[in-house]
Amino acid sequence: MTWEELKERLALGQDERTLFLPPDLSPEELARYAAGLANHKGGVLFLGVSRGGKVLGASEIHPLQITHALFQLTQGLLLPYVEVVEGPEGRVLALHVPQSPAAIAVGAGRVPFWDGRRLTELRMGQALPEPDFTAQVLPAASLSDLDPLEVLRLRRLLEERGSALAALPDLELLFALGLLERVEGEERPTVAGLLLAGTPLALRRLLPQAEVSYYYHEGEEGYRFREDLLRPIPALLERLRDLIQARNRVRYLTVGLFRIEIWDFDQEVYREALLNALVHRDWQSLDAIQVHHHRDRLEVSNPGGFPPGITPENVLRHPPKRRNPRLAEALYRLGYVERAGSGVGKMYRLLLKHGKEPPEYRLYPEALTLVLYNPELDEAFVRELAEAQERLGAFSLDHLIAVAHLRRVGEAPLEELSRALQLPEEAARRVLARMERMGLVRREGGRYHLARKDPLAERALALLEVPRRRLEVERALGLSRKGALNLLGRLIREGRAERLGRGAATRYRRR
């Protein structure tokens, strides 16, 4: 959110989905207002703003203080995304609060409700949400079900992050991470504790659904290799990384003074995909997570669909909603995930900047599959994108999405780009207007096209003033065979070149 967008929103005043609060509230008061918003329709809470919409500033408050306080005061049921907006009048924190599927209480029996004008006590008959399964203690679980070596691994992770938790004795460390609870005077592991540090025998006995099955496919029929993994999450992620990397190809592309590494599947991207499956899966289902590794795609499937309110059409923009808050909080403290829920955006950015397609979500009644595609590398496009960012500065995620979509389809109207961006049409229009001013896109007859400033394509077109073989283009421009074919194919799709002849007689000519 820009400062101008913030000022426009404040000028509209408070309503059912918008709250203005001063910065000097107690954590308990803030939790009541945030829960009141979640208990109605969800919305945005602007902290550091007077009731009349004047910016007061919230410079002394750190976003992590807010997320931690709300997580604690709502028993892990409320975890908004906190956005910092700074401008000439000060600093405002925008808390994006998702609507809750059932009532959230703050304190014993107190269920606040924001009706658009005031905060009241909820007088509706909703039941509180079901307890977080990963925060539960299974009846047969005991302290001996935790592996000391896995606890040491957790400590090492905290030390690498510089966390003060790393200095705590083992039991205090496990309590601080939410991995132990005291039941009738006895320390016993939570489900999250077993998932992060359980012994193989304990996982097999108590949580067999923690198994992840990895398949490697060389063709579309059957699989060539399979390995079933039942390990604590840190060890599980390491083994999956080893399995994927053993079959993961990398190519290098030189752009100016820099060399770009382009993997079939970027390690950060598939790590986020695996973490999403672990954090958001339905842990009460006895089905396993499955990873299917093909040459042209990686599929990660987990039991349970999206949390309520999230769909494939809004997953990029919807405020984060975690199905398993206890596990998510522990993974955040260990450095695996971010509280802000930015994993989907990170996947989009890393895929699009290397010329790949955005992630695809396939939703089934009781499962979700995330697909990461590995198309043929378009060297010319990746070079062009890198050179454009050198000239104009790093692109925003919105810019990358719009450029990638127009590259795939050639041209598109506003409503289609709005869907690709997962933004309202007016917001998408503003994004595209900025891109027009930057010289990235042009609008003709209500449709948007890429405004290419492509030196490589211009050099190719100059060569094609007379018919040329692919090999001539390849050698003249210093491209690989695939790079030359991709460039020539794009020029043909754009109507700037044509193919003449077939087979060995094939020539390419500018149109």
Coordinates of C-alpha atoms in Angstrom, one line a residue:
M1 CA 0.0 0.0 0.0
T2 CA 1.4 3.4 -1.0
W3 CA 1.1 6.5 1.1
E4 CA -1.3 8.0 -1.4
E5 CA -3.5 4.9 -1.3
L6 CA -3.4 5.0 2.5
K7 CA -4.6 8.7 2.5
E8 CA -7.4 7.9 0.1
R9 CA -8.6 5.0 2.4
L10 CA -8.4 7.2 5.5
A11 CA -10.5 9.9 3.8
L12 CA -13.4 7.4 3.4
G13 CA -13.6 6.9 7.2
Q14 CA -14.3 3.8 9.3
D15 CA -16.8 1.2 8.3
E16 CA -17.7 -2.5 8.8
R17 CA -14.3 -3.6 7.5
T18 CA -12.1 -0.7 8.5
L19 CA -10.9 0.5 11.9
F20 CA -8.8 3.4 13.0
L21 CA -6.9 3.1 16.3
P22 CA -4.4 5.4 18.1
P23 CA -0.9 3.9 18.9
D24 CA -1.2 4.0 22.7
L25 CA -3.6 1.1 23.1
S26 CA -2.7 -1.8 25.4
P27 CA -2.1 -5.2 23.8
E28 CA -5.3 -6.5 25.3
E29 CA -7.4 -3.6 23.7
L30 CA -5.7 -4.1 20.4
A31 CA -6.5 -7.8 20.5
R32 CA -10.1 -7.1 21.3
Y33 CA -10.5 -4.8 18.3
A34 CA -8.6 -7.1 15.9
A35 CA -10.7 -10.1 17.1
G36 CA -13.9 -8.0 16.8
L37 CA -13.0 -7.3 13.1
A38 CA -12.2 -11.0 12.5
N39 CA -15.5 -12.1 14.2
H40 CA -17.5 -9.9 11.7
K41 CA -16.3 -9.7 8.1
G42 CA -12.5 -9.2 8.6
G43 CA -10.8 -6.2 7.1
V44 CA -8.0 -3.7 7.8
L45 CA -7.1 -2.1 11.2
F46 CA -5.0 1.0 10.8
L47 CA -2.9 1.6 13.9
G48 CA -1.6 5.1 14.4
V49 CA -4.7 6.9 13.2
S50 CA -7.3 9.0 15.0
R51 CA -11.0 8.1 14.8
G52 CA -11.4 11.0 12.4
G53 CA -8.7 9.6 10.0
K54 CA -5.8 11.9 11.0
V55 CA -2.4 10.2 11.0
L56 CA -0.9 10.1 14.6
G57 CA 2.0 7.8 13.8
A58 CA 3.1 4.5 15.3
S59 CA 6.9 4.8 15.1
E60 CA 7.6 3.0 18.4
I61 CA 5.7 -0.2 17.6
H62 CA 7.4 -3.1 15.7
P63 CA 5.2 -5.4 13.5
L64 CA 6.5 -8.5 15.3
Q65 CA 5.4 -7.1 18.6
I66 CA 1.8 -7.0 17.3
T67 CA 1.7 -10.4 15.7
H68 CA 3.3 -12.0 18.8
A69 CA 0.8 -10.3 21.1
L70 CA -2.2 -11.1 19.1
F71 CA -1.1 -14.7 18.6
Q72 CA -0.7 -15.1 22.4
L73 CA -3.9 -13.2 23.4
T74 CA -6.1 -15.2 21.0
Q75 CA -4.6 -18.6 21.7
G76 CA -3.1 -18.8 18.3
L77 CA -6.3 -18.1 16.4
L78 CA -5.5 -14.7 15.0
L79 CA -2.4 -13.9 13.0
P80 CA -2.9 -10.9 10.8
Y81 CA -0.5 -9.6 8.1
V82 CA 1.1 -6.3 9.3
E83 CA 2.0 -3.8 6.6
V84 CA 4.2 -0.8 7.3
V85 CA 3.2 2.4 5.4
E86 CA 5.5 5.4 5.8
G87 CA 5.0 8.9 4.5
P88 CA 5.5 12.6 5.3
E89 CA 3.1 12.6 8.2
G90 CA 4.5 9.5 10.0
R91 CA 4.3 5.8 10.1
V92 CA 1.1 3.8 10.1
L93 CA 0.7 0.0 10.6
A94 CA -2.0 -1.7 8.5
L95 CA -3.2 -5.0 10.1
H96 CA -4.9 -7.1 7.4
V97 CA -7.3 -9.2 9.5
P98 CA -8.9 -12.3 7.9
Q99 CA -12.5 -13.2 8.7
S100 CA -12.7 -16.0 11.2
P101 CA -14.8 -19.1 10.4
A102 CA -16.0 -19.1 14.0
A103 CA -15.8 -16.8 17.0
I104 CA -12.5 -15.7 18.5
A105 CA -12.5 -15.0 22.2
V106 CA -10.1 -12.6 24.0
G107 CA -10.2 -13.5 27.7
A108 CA -12.5 -15.9 29.5
G109 CA -15.9 -15.8 27.7
R110 CA -15.3 -12.4 26.0
V111 CA -16.1 -12.5 22.3
P112 CA -15.8 -9.0 20.8
F113 CA -17.6 -7.9 17.7
W114 CA -17.1 -4.8 15.5
D115 CA -20.3 -3.6 13.9
G116 CA -18.8 -0.7 11.9
R117 CA -19.4 1.9 14.6
R118 CA -18.5 0.4 17.9
L119 CA -17.0 -2.7 19.6
T120 CA -19.6 -4.8 21.4
E121 CA -19.7 -8.3 22.9
L122 CA -20.8 -10.9 20.4
R123 CA -24.4 -12.1 21.1
M124 CA -24.4 -14.7 18.4
G125 CA -24.5 -18.5 19.0
Q126 CA -21.3 -19.4 17.2
A127 CA -19.0 -22.0 18.8
L128 CA -15.4 -21.3 19.2
P129 CA -13.1 -22.9 16.6
E130 CA -11.9 -26.4 17.0
P131 CA -8.6 -26.6 19.0
D132 CA -5.4 -26.5 16.9
F133 CA -4.6 -30.2 16.4
T134 CA -0.8 -29.5 16.4
A135 CA -1.2 -27.9 19.9
Q136 CA -2.8 -31.0 21.4
V137 CA -1.1 -33.7 23.5
L138 CA -1.8 -37.2 22.3
P139 CA -2.8 -39.5 25.1
A140 CA 0.0 -42.0 24.5
A141 CA 2.8 -39.4 23.9
S142 CA 5.6 -39.0 26.5
L143 CA 8.8 -37.1 26.8
S144 CA 10.8 -40.2 25.7
D145 CA 9.2 -39.9 22.3
L146 CA 11.4 -36.9 21.5
D147 CA 14.8 -37.6 19.9
P148 CA 17.7 -35.7 21.7
L149 CA 19.6 -35.4 18.4
E150 CA 16.6 -33.7 16.8
V151 CA 16.3 -31.4 19.8
L152 CA 20.0 -30.5 19.2
R153 CA 19.2 -29.9 15.6
L154 CA 16.5 -27.4 16.6
R155 CA 19.0 -25.6 18.9
R156 CA 21.5 -25.4 16.1
L157 CA 18.9 -23.8 13.9
L158 CA 18.1 -21.2 16.6
E159 CA 21.8 -20.5 17.1
E160 CA 22.2 -19.8 13.3
R161 CA 19.4 -17.2 13.6
G162 CA 21.0 -15.6 16.7
S163 CA 17.9 -16.4 18.7
A164 CA 18.0 -16.0 22.5
L165 CA 16.0 -19.2 22.8
A166 CA 19.2 -21.2 21.8
A167 CA 20.7 -20.5 25.3
L168 CA 17.7 -22.1 27.2
P169 CA 18.0 -25.6 28.7
D170 CA 16.3 -28.3 26.7
L171 CA 13.0 -28.4 28.5
E172 CA 12.7 -24.6 28.6
L173 CA 13.5 -24.5 25.0
L174 CA 10.8 -27.0 24.0
F175 CA 8.3 -25.2 26.2
A176 CA 9.2 -21.8 24.6
L177 CA 8.7 -23.3 21.1
G178 CA 5.3 -24.8 22.1
L179 CA 6.6 -28.3 21.7
L180 CA 5.9 -29.4 25.3
E181 CA 2.9 -29.0 27.6
R182 CA 2.6 -29.8 31.3
V183 CA -0.2 -32.3 31.8
E184 CA -1.1 -33.4 35.4
G185 CA 2.4 -32.3 36.5
E186 CA 4.2 -34.2 33.7
E187 CA 6.0 -32.8 30.7
R188 CA 4.6 -34.2 27.5
P189 CA 5.1 -33.4 23.8
T190 CA 2.5 -31.7 21.6
V191 CA 1.7 -32.9 18.1
A192 CA 4.0 -30.1 16.9
G193 CA 6.7 -31.4 19.2
L194 CA 6.5 -34.9 17.7
L195 CA 6.4 -33.5 14.1
L196 CA 9.6 -31.4 14.8
A197 CA 11.6 -33.7 17.0
G198 CA 9.9 -37.1 17.4
T199 CA 11.7 -40.4 17.1
P200 CA 11.0 -42.6 14.0
L201 CA 9.3 -45.1 16.3
A202 CA 7.1 -42.4 17.9
L203 CA 6.1 -41.0 14.5
R204 CA 5.2 -44.5 13.2
R205 CA 3.2 -45.3 16.4
L206 CA 1.5 -41.9 17.0
L207 CA 1.5 -39.9 13.7
P208 CA 1.9 -42.3 10.7
Q209 CA 0.3 -39.6 8.6
A210 CA 3.6 -37.6 8.9
E211 CA 5.0 -39.7 6.1
V212 CA 5.9 -38.0 2.9
S213 CA 6.2 -40.1 -0.3
Y214 CA 8.6 -39.0 -3.0
Y215 CA 8.3 -40.3 -6.6
Y216 CA 10.6 -39.6 -9.6
H217 CA 9.0 -40.1 -13.0
E218 CA 11.0 -40.3 -16.3
G219 CA 7.8 -40.5 -18.4
E220 CA 4.1 -40.2 -17.8
E221 CA 3.6 -43.9 -17.1
G222 CA 4.5 -45.1 -13.6
Y223 CA 7.5 -44.0 -11.7
R224 CA 11.2 -44.9 -11.8
F225 CA 12.1 -44.3 -8.1
R226 CA 10.1 -44.0 -4.8
E227 CA 11.1 -43.3 -1.3
D228 CA 8.8 -43.1 1.7
L229 CA 10.0 -40.7 4.4
L230 CA 8.9 -40.7 8.0
R231 CA 11.2 -38.2 9.8
P232 CA 10.9 -35.0 11.9
I233 CA 10.3 -32.0 9.6
P234 CA 13.8 -30.6 9.7
A235 CA 15.3 -34.0 8.7
L236 CA 12.5 -34.6 6.2
L237 CA 13.2 -31.3 4.4
E238 CA 16.9 -32.1 4.2
R239 CA 16.3 -35.5 2.7
L240 CA 13.7 -34.1 0.2
R241 CA 16.2 -31.5 -0.9
D242 CA 18.8 -34.2 -1.5
L243 CA 16.4 -36.3 -3.6
I244 CA 15.2 -33.4 -5.7
Q245 CA 18.7 -31.9 -6.2
A246 CA 20.1 -35.2 -7.3
R247 CA 17.8 -34.9 -10.4
N248 CA 17.7 -31.1 -10.7
R249 CA 19.5 -29.6 -13.7
V250 CA 21.1 -26.2 -13.7
R251 CA 21.9 -23.9 -16.6
Y252 CA 23.9 -20.7 -16.5
L253 CA 23.1 -17.5 -18.4
T254 CA 25.5 -14.6 -18.7
V255 CA 23.9 -11.1 -18.7
G256 CA 26.4 -8.3 -18.7
L257 CA 28.8 -8.8 -15.9
F258 CA 26.5 -11.3 -14.1
R259 CA 26.0 -15.0 -14.4
I260 CA 22.4 -16.2 -13.6
E261 CA 21.8 -19.7 -12.3
I262 CA 18.6 -21.2 -13.6
W263 CA 17.5 -24.5 -12.1
D264 CA 14.8 -26.8 -13.4
F265 CA 13.3 -26.2 -9.9
D266 CA 14.6 -23.4 -7.7
Q267 CA 15.5 -24.7 -4.2
E268 CA 13.8 -21.8 -2.5
V269 CA 10.6 -22.3 -4.5
Y270 CA 10.2 -26.0 -3.9
R271 CA 11.1 -25.5 -0.2
E272 CA 8.3 -23.0 0.1
A273 CA 5.9 -25.5 -1.6
L274 CA 6.9 -28.2 0.8
L275 CA 6.5 -26.0 3.8
N276 CA 3.1 -24.8 2.7
A277 CA 2.0 -28.4 2.4
L278 CA 3.3 -29.2 5.9
V279 CA 1.9 -26.0 7.6
H280 CA -1.5 -26.1 5.9
R281 CA -2.3 -29.8 5.6
D282 CA -5.0 -31.5 7.7
W283 CA -3.0 -33.4 10.2
Q284 CA -6.0 -35.4 11.4
S285 CA -6.3 -37.0 8.0
L286 CA -4.3 -40.3 7.8
D287 CA -3.2 -39.6 4.2
A288 CA 0.4 -38.7 3.4
I289 CA 1.9 -35.8 1.5
Q290 CA 3.0 -36.8 -2.0
V291 CA 5.8 -35.3 -4.1
H292 CA 5.8 -36.2 -7.8
H293 CA 9.0 -35.2 -9.6
H294 CA 8.8 -35.0 -13.4
R295 CA 11.2 -33.4 -15.8
D296 CA 8.7 -30.8 -16.7
R297 CA 6.9 -30.2 -13.4
L298 CA 7.0 -30.9 -9.7
E299 CA 3.7 -31.7 -7.9
V300 CA 3.2 -31.4 -4.2
S301 CA -0.1 -32.8 -2.9
N302 CA -1.4 -32.6 0.7
P303 CA -4.6 -33.7 2.5
G304 CA -7.0 -30.8 3.2
G305 CA -7.8 -27.9 0.9
F306 CA -7.2 -24.2 1.4
P307 CA -8.2 -22.6 4.8
P308 CA -11.7 -21.1 4.7
G309 CA -12.0 -18.1 2.4
I310 CA -8.8 -18.8 0.3
T311 CA -9.1 -20.0 -3.3
P312 CA -6.7 -20.4 -6.2
E313 CA -8.1 -17.1 -7.5
N314 CA -7.1 -15.1 -4.4
V315 CA -4.3 -17.1 -2.8
L316 CA -1.7 -14.4 -3.7
R317 CA -3.6 -11.5 -2.1
H318 CA -5.6 -13.1 0.8
P319 CA -4.3 -12.3 4.3
P320 CA -2.5 -15.4 5.7
K321 CA -4.7 -18.0 7.4
R322 CA -2.9 -20.9 9.1
R323 CA -4.7 -24.2 9.7
N324 CA -2.1 -25.3 12.3
P325 CA -1.0 -22.2 14.3
R326 CA 1.2 -24.0 16.9
L327 CA 3.3 -25.7 14.2
A328 CA 3.4 -22.5 12.1
E329 CA 4.6 -20.5 15.1
A330 CA 7.4 -23.0 15.9
L331 CA 8.5 -23.1 12.2
Y332 CA 8.6 -19.3 12.2
R333 CA 10.8 -19.2 15.3
L334 CA 13.1 -21.8 13.7
G335 CA 13.4 -19.6 10.6
Y336 CA 11.5 -21.9 8.1
V337 CA 8.5 -19.7 7.5
E338 CA 7.6 -16.0 7.8
R339 CA 4.8 -14.7 9.9
A340 CA 3.7 -12.4 7.2
G341 CA 2.7 -15.3 5.0
S342 CA 4.8 -14.2 2.1
G343 CA 5.7 -17.7 0.8
V344 CA 3.3 -17.6 -2.2
G345 CA 4.6 -14.2 -3.3
K346 CA 8.2 -15.5 -3.0
M347 CA 7.4 -18.5 -5.2
Y348 CA 5.8 -16.2 -7.8
R349 CA 8.7 -13.8 -7.9
L350 CA 11.4 -16.5 -8.2
L351 CA 9.6 -18.4 -10.9
L352 CA 8.6 -15.4 -13.0
K353 CA 12.0 -13.7 -13.0
H354 CA 13.5 -16.8 -14.6
G355 CA 10.9 -16.9 -17.3
K356 CA 8.8 -19.7 -15.8
E357 CA 5.1 -20.0 -15.2
P358 CA 3.4 -19.0 -11.9
P359 CA 2.5 -21.9 -9.6
E360 CA -0.8 -23.7 -10.3
Y361 CA -3.2 -24.8 -7.6
R362 CA -5.5 -27.8 -8.2
L363 CA -8.2 -28.0 -5.6
Y364 CA -10.0 -31.2 -4.8
P365 CA -12.7 -32.0 -2.2
E366 CA -10.3 -33.2 0.4
A367 CA -6.8 -32.4 -1.0
L368 CA -4.7 -29.7 -2.7
T369 CA -2.0 -30.1 -5.3
L370 CA 0.6 -27.3 -6.1
V371 CA 2.2 -27.7 -9.5
L372 CA 5.6 -26.0 -10.3
Y373 CA 6.2 -26.1 -14.1
N374 CA 9.6 -26.3 -15.8
P375 CA 9.2 -25.1 -19.4
E376 CA 12.0 -24.8 -21.9
L377 CA 14.4 -22.0 -21.0
D378 CA 13.7 -18.9 -23.1
E379 CA 17.2 -17.4 -22.9
A380 CA 16.3 -14.3 -24.9
F381 CA 13.3 -13.4 -22.7
V382 CA 15.3 -13.9 -19.4
R383 CA 18.1 -11.7 -20.8
E384 CA 15.6 -9.1 -21.8
L385 CA 13.9 -9.1 -18.4
A386 CA 17.3 -8.9 -16.6
E387 CA 18.4 -6.0 -18.8
A388 CA 15.1 -4.1 -18.3
Q389 CA 15.5 -4.4 -14.5
E390 CA 19.1 -3.1 -14.8
R391 CA 17.7 -0.1 -16.6
L392 CA 14.6 0.5 -14.5
G393 CA 15.4 -1.1 -11.1
A394 CA 14.0 -4.3 -9.7
F395 CA 10.4 -5.0 -10.8
S396 CA 7.6 -5.3 -8.3
L397 CA 5.8 -8.6 -8.1
D398 CA 2.8 -7.0 -9.9
H399 CA 5.1 -6.0 -12.8
L400 CA 6.5 -9.5 -13.1
I401 CA 3.1 -11.0 -13.1
A402 CA 1.8 -8.7 -15.8
V403 CA 4.9 -9.0 -18.0
A404 CA 4.9 -12.8 -17.7
H405 CA 1.2 -13.0 -18.6
L406 CA 1.5 -10.8 -21.6
R407 CA 4.5 -12.8 -22.7
R408 CA 2.4 -16.0 -22.7
V409 CA -0.8 -14.6 -24.3
G410 CA 0.6 -11.8 -26.5
E411 CA -2.2 -9.3 -25.6
A412 CA -5.0 -9.1 -23.0
P413 CA -7.8 -6.8 -21.8
L414 CA -7.9 -5.2 -18.4
E415 CA -10.3 -7.8 -16.9
E416 CA -8.0 -10.7 -17.9
L417 CA -4.9 -9.0 -16.4
S418 CA -6.9 -8.2 -13.3
R419 CA -7.6 -11.9 -12.8
A420 CA -3.9 -12.7 -13.4
L421 CA -2.8 -10.1 -10.8
Q422 CA -5.6 -11.2 -8.4
L423 CA -6.5 -7.5 -8.0
P424 CA -9.7 -5.5 -8.4
E425 CA -9.9 -3.9 -11.9
E426 CA -9.2 -0.4 -10.6
A427 CA -6.1 -1.5 -8.7
A428 CA -4.9 -3.5 -11.8
R429 CA -5.5 -0.4 -13.9
R430 CA -3.2 1.6 -11.6
V431 CA -0.5 -1.1 -11.9
L432 CA -0.7 -1.1 -15.7
A433 CA -0.7 2.7 -15.8
R434 CA 2.6 2.7 -13.9
M435 CA 4.0 0.1 -16.3
E436 CA 2.9 2.3 -19.3
R437 CA 4.8 5.2 -17.8
M438 CA 7.9 3.0 -17.4
G439 CA 7.6 1.9 -21.0
L440 CA 7.0 -1.7 -20.2
V441 CA 3.5 -2.0 -21.7
R442 CA 1.4 -0.2 -24.2
R443 CA -2.4 0.0 -24.6
E444 CA -4.1 -0.2 -28.0
G445 CA -7.8 -0.5 -28.5
G446 CA -8.5 -1.5 -24.9
R447 CA -5.9 -4.3 -24.9
Y448 CA -2.4 -4.3 -23.4
H449 CA 0.8 -5.5 -25.1
L450 CA 4.4 -5.7 -24.0
A451 CA 6.3 -2.6 -25.2
R452 CA 9.5 -4.5 -26.0
K453 CA 12.8 -2.8 -25.8
D454 CA 14.6 -5.9 -26.9
P455 CA 18.1 -5.3 -28.4
L456 CA 18.5 -9.0 -29.1
A457 CA 15.3 -9.3 -31.0
E458 CA 16.2 -6.1 -33.0
R459 CA 19.6 -7.6 -33.9
A460 CA 17.8 -10.8 -35.0
L461 CA 15.4 -8.9 -37.1
A462 CA 18.2 -7.0 -38.8
L463 CA 19.8 -10.3 -39.7
L464 CA 16.5 -11.6 -41.1
E465 CA 16.2 -8.8 -43.7
V466 CA 17.4 -11.6 -45.9
P467 CA 16.3 -15.3 -45.3
R468 CA 18.7 -17.0 -42.8
R469 CA 19.0 -20.5 -41.4
R470 CA 18.6 -21.1 -37.7
L471 CA 22.3 -21.9 -37.4
E472 CA 23.3 -18.5 -38.8
V473 CA 21.1 -16.7 -36.3
E474 CA 22.5 -18.8 -33.5
R475 CA 26.2 -18.1 -34.4
A476 CA 25.7 -14.4 -35.1
L477 CA 23.9 -13.8 -31.7
G478 CA 25.9 -16.2 -29.6
L479 CA 22.8 -18.2 -28.6
S480 CA 22.4 -21.9 -27.9
R481 CA 20.3 -24.0 -30.3
K482 CA 17.3 -23.8 -27.9
G483 CA 17.8 -20.1 -27.3
A484 CA 17.8 -19.4 -31.0
L485 CA 14.7 -21.5 -31.6
N486 CA 12.9 -19.8 -28.7
L487 CA 13.8 -16.3 -30.0
L488 CA 12.7 -17.2 -33.6
G489 CA 9.5 -18.8 -32.3
R490 CA 8.6 -15.7 -30.3
L491 CA 9.3 -13.4 -33.3
I492 CA 7.0 -15.6 -35.4
R493 CA 4.2 -15.5 -32.7
E494 CA 4.5 -11.8 -32.5
G495 CA 4.1 -11.5 -36.3
R496 CA 7.5 -10.0 -36.8
A497 CA 9.1 -12.9 -38.6
E498 CA 8.0 -15.9 -40.7
R499 CA 9.3 -19.4 -41.4
L500 CA 10.0 -20.4 -45.0
G501 CA 10.4 -24.0 -46.2
R502 CA 10.7 -27.2 -44.2
G503 CA 13.4 -29.5 -42.8
A504 CA 16.9 -28.7 -43.9
A505 CA 15.6 -26.0 -46.2
T506 CA 14.0 -24.0 -43.4
R507 CA 14.8 -20.3 -43.5
Y508 CA 13.6 -17.4 -41.4
R509 CA 12.8 -13.9 -42.7
R510 CA 11.6 -10.6 -41.3
R511 CA 8.0 -9.8 -42.1

